[in-house]
Amino acid sequence: MKYFQGITNVEQAKLRYRHLAKQLHPDAGGTVLEFQKMQDEYRITLSRLQECHNPVSSHFSKATPNDFFQGESPEKELLIILGKMAKVLIKKQVPQNYLRRKITTTNSSIKKDVLNEIVDILNEL
């Protein structure tokens, strides 16, 4: 973390983003690359902060944002977050329920069979 180190809430992140955007935007003399790096870090910071305050996330982690991502790339961080969210959603039967509703509305027997197989796979996870 270069730009958002020490940020502990969303409001702080937004204020820091506005300040940095004025400095780093290419129209203000900054470079496109540096502005994009700052934006990527802002998205990661917001994601971490929202995860810490999101009730769903408490089902899969009691850790702080820094516990998750020490030295990880933004892409790896995103995959970690998505993987943990997917596990929670599957456990709560969210995708299975969605697919079951789709099964009742589709006219294709092939689609129904495929969707049923996917539901079975998700239930086994």
C-alpha positions as a LaTeX table, in Angstrom:
\begin{tabular}{lrrr}
\hline
Residue & $x$ (\AA) & $y$ (\AA) & $z$ (\AA) \\
\hline
Met1 & 0.00 & 0.00 & 0.00 \\
Lys2 & 1.45 & 3.29 & $-1.08$ \\
Tyr3 & $-1.46$ & 5.71 & $-1.17$ \\
Phe4 & $-4.00$ & 4.39 & 1.32 \\
Gln5 & $-1.82$ & 3.08 & 4.13 \\
Gly6 & $-3.36$ & 3.71 & 7.54 \\
Ile7 & $-6.90$ & 4.23 & 6.22 \\
Thr8 & $-9.42$ & 2.67 & 8.61 \\
Asn9 & $-12.81$ & 3.64 & 7.19 \\
Val10 & $-14.57$ & 4.36 & 3.91 \\
Glu11 & $-14.92$ & 8.09 & 4.56 \\
Gln12 & $-11.16$ & 8.44 & 5.09 \\
Ala13 & $-10.55$ & 6.51 & 1.88 \\
Lys14 & $-12.88$ & 8.77 & $-0.10$ \\
Leu15 & $-11.24$ & 11.92 & 1.25 \\
Arg16 & $-7.76$ & 10.59 & 0.50 \\
Tyr17 & $-8.89$ & 9.57 & $-3.00$ \\
Arg18 & $-10.21$ & 13.05 & $-3.78$ \\
His19 & $-6.99$ & 14.62 & $-2.54$ \\
Leu20 & $-4.80$ & 12.23 & $-4.51$ \\
Ala21 & $-6.93$ & 12.50 & $-7.65$ \\
Lys22 & $-6.34$ & 16.25 & $-7.72$ \\
Gln23 & $-2.60$ & 15.64 & $-7.54$ \\
Leu24 & $-2.16$ & 12.57 & $-9.72$ \\
His25 & $-4.73$ & 13.06 & $-12.50$ \\
Pro26 & $-3.05$ & 13.45 & $-15.90$ \\
Asp27 & $-4.91$ & 16.72 & $-16.48$ \\
Ala28 & $-3.33$ & 18.04 & $-13.26$ \\
Gly29 & 0.21 & 17.06 & $-14.26$ \\
Gly30 & 0.26 & 13.46 & $-13.06$ \\
Thr31 & 0.85 & 10.38 & $-15.19$ \\
Val32 & $-1.76$ & 7.95 & $-16.43$ \\
Leu33 & 0.15 & 5.03 & $-14.92$ \\
Glu34 & 0.47 & 6.57 & $-11.46$ \\
Phe35 & $-3.21$ & 7.63 & $-11.47$ \\
Gln36 & $-4.27$ & 4.09 & $-12.43$ \\
Lys37 & $-2.09$ & 2.59 & $-9.68$ \\
Met38 & $-3.75$ & 4.91 & $-7.17$ \\
Gln39 & $-7.21$ & 3.96 & $-8.45$ \\
Asp40 & $-6.40$ & 0.24 & $-8.19$ \\
Glu41 & $-5.21$ & 0.69 & $-4.63$ \\
Tyr42 & $-8.36$ & 2.70 & $-3.84$ \\
Arg43 & $-10.59$ & $-0.12$ & $-5.12$ \\
Ile44 & $-8.66$ & $-2.67$ & $-3.06$ \\
Thr45 & $-8.85$ & $-0.45$ & 0.01 \\
Leu46 & $-12.61$ & 0.02 & $-0.36$ \\
Ser47 & $-13.08$ & $-3.70$ & $-0.89$ \\
Arg48 & $-11.13$ & $-4.48$ & 2.28 \\
Leu49 & $-13.00$ & $-1.90$ & 4.33 \\
Gln50 & $-16.38$ & $-3.07$ & 3.09 \\
Glu51 & $-15.43$ & $-6.70$ & 3.73 \\
Cys52 & $-14.54$ & $-5.86$ & 7.33 \\
His53 & $-17.89$ & $-4.16$ & 7.84 \\
Asn54 & $-19.99$ & $-6.57$ & 5.80 \\
Pro55 & $-21.97$ & $-9.10$ & 7.86 \\
Val56 & $-21.52$ & $-11.81$ & 5.23 \\
Ser57 & $-17.75$ & $-11.55$ & 5.48 \\
Ser58 & $-17.85$ & $-12.31$ & 9.19 \\
His59 & $-18.87$ & $-15.87$ & 8.31 \\
Phe60 & $-15.54$ & $-16.53$ & 6.65 \\
Ser61 & $-13.01$ & $-14.35$ & 8.43 \\
Lys62 & $-12.36$ & $-12.50$ & 11.65 \\
Ala63 & $-9.10$ & $-11.15$ & 10.25 \\
Thr64 & $-8.30$ & $-7.54$ & 9.54 \\
Pro65 & $-7.61$ & $-6.41$ & 5.97 \\
Asn66 & $-3.85$ & $-6.43$ & 6.53 \\
Asp67 & $-3.99$ & $-10.08$ & 7.64 \\
Phe68 & $-5.29$ & $-11.11$ & 4.22 \\
Phe69 & $-3.01$ & $-9.40$ & 1.78 \\
Gln70 & 0.52 & $-8.94$ & 3.06 \\
Gly71 & 2.59 & $-8.84$ & $-0.13$ \\
Glu72 & $-0.17$ & $-10.05$ & $-2.45$ \\
Ser73 & $-0.80$ & $-8.57$ & $-5.91$ \\
Pro74 & $-4.14$ & $-6.83$ & $-6.53$ \\
Glu75 & $-5.22$ & $-9.71$ & $-8.76$ \\
Lys76 & $-4.40$ & $-12.29$ & $-6.08$ \\
Glu77 & $-6.21$ & $-10.20$ & $-3.46$ \\
Leu78 & $-9.32$ & $-10.10$ & $-5.63$ \\
Leu79 & $-9.23$ & $-13.86$ & $-6.20$ \\
Ile80 & $-8.92$ & $-14.46$ & $-2.45$ \\
Ile81 & $-11.91$ & $-12.21$ & $-1.74$ \\
Leu82 & $-14.03$ & $-13.77$ & $-4.49$ \\
Gly83 & $-13.14$ & $-17.29$ & $-3.41$ \\
Lys84 & $-14.17$ & $-16.64$ & 0.17 \\
Met85 & $-17.38$ & $-14.92$ & $-0.91$ \\
Ala86 & $-18.20$ & $-17.84$ & $-3.21$ \\
Lys87 & $-17.81$ & $-20.33$ & $-0.36$ \\
Val88 & $-20.21$ & $-18.33$ & 1.81 \\
Leu89 & $-22.77$ & $-18.00$ & $-0.97$ \\
Ile90 & $-22.61$ & $-21.70$ & $-1.82$ \\
Lys91 & $-22.96$ & $-22.65$ & 1.85 \\
Lys92 & $-26.01$ & $-20.38$ & 2.12 \\
Gln93 & $-27.47$ & $-22.01$ & $-1.03$ \\
Val94 & $-27.68$ & $-18.67$ & $-2.90$ \\
Pro95 & $-26.56$ & $-19.91$ & $-6.34$ \\
Gln96 & $-28.43$ & $-23.19$ & $-5.92$ \\
Asn97 & $-31.69$ & $-21.38$ & $-5.19$ \\
Tyr98 & $-31.17$ & $-19.12$ & $-8.18$ \\
Leu99 & $-30.51$ & $-22.10$ & $-10.45$ \\
Arg100 & $-33.56$ & $-23.95$ & $-9.10$ \\
Arg101 & $-35.73$ & $-20.96$ & $-10.07$ \\
Lys102 & $-34.16$ & $-21.00$ & $-13.53$ \\
Ile103 & $-34.94$ & $-24.71$ & $-13.86$ \\
Thr104 & $-38.64$ & $-24.02$ & $-13.30$ \\
Thr105 & $-38.73$ & $-21.29$ & $-15.95$ \\
Thr106 & $-36.76$ & $-22.94$ & $-18.75$ \\
Asn107 & $-38.45$ & $-24.97$ & $-21.46$ \\
Ser108 & $-35.34$ & $-26.85$ & $-22.53$ \\
Ser109 & $-34.90$ & $-30.29$ & $-20.99$ \\
Ile110 & $-31.17$ & $-30.11$ & $-21.76$ \\
Lys111 & $-30.85$ & $-26.85$ & $-19.83$ \\
Lys112 & $-32.82$ & $-28.32$ & $-16.95$ \\
Asp113 & $-30.48$ & $-31.33$ & $-16.81$ \\
Val114 & $-27.37$ & $-29.14$ & $-16.92$ \\
Leu115 & $-28.70$ & $-26.80$ & $-14.25$ \\
Asn116 & $-29.63$ & $-29.75$ & $-12.02$ \\
Glu117 & $-26.10$ & $-31.13$ & $-12.40$ \\
Ile118 & $-24.62$ & $-27.75$ & $-11.43$ \\
Val119 & $-26.86$ & $-27.60$ & $-8.35$ \\
Asp120 & $-25.70$ & $-31.10$ & $-7.38$ \\
Ile121 & $-22.04$ & $-30.11$ & $-7.78$ \\
Leu122 & $-22.51$ & $-26.97$ & $-5.68$ \\
Asn123 & $-24.26$ & $-28.97$ & $-2.98$ \\
Glu124 & $-21.26$ & $-31.30$ & $-2.75$ \\
Leu125 & $-18.79$ & $-28.44$ & $-2.17$ \\
\hline
\end{tabular}
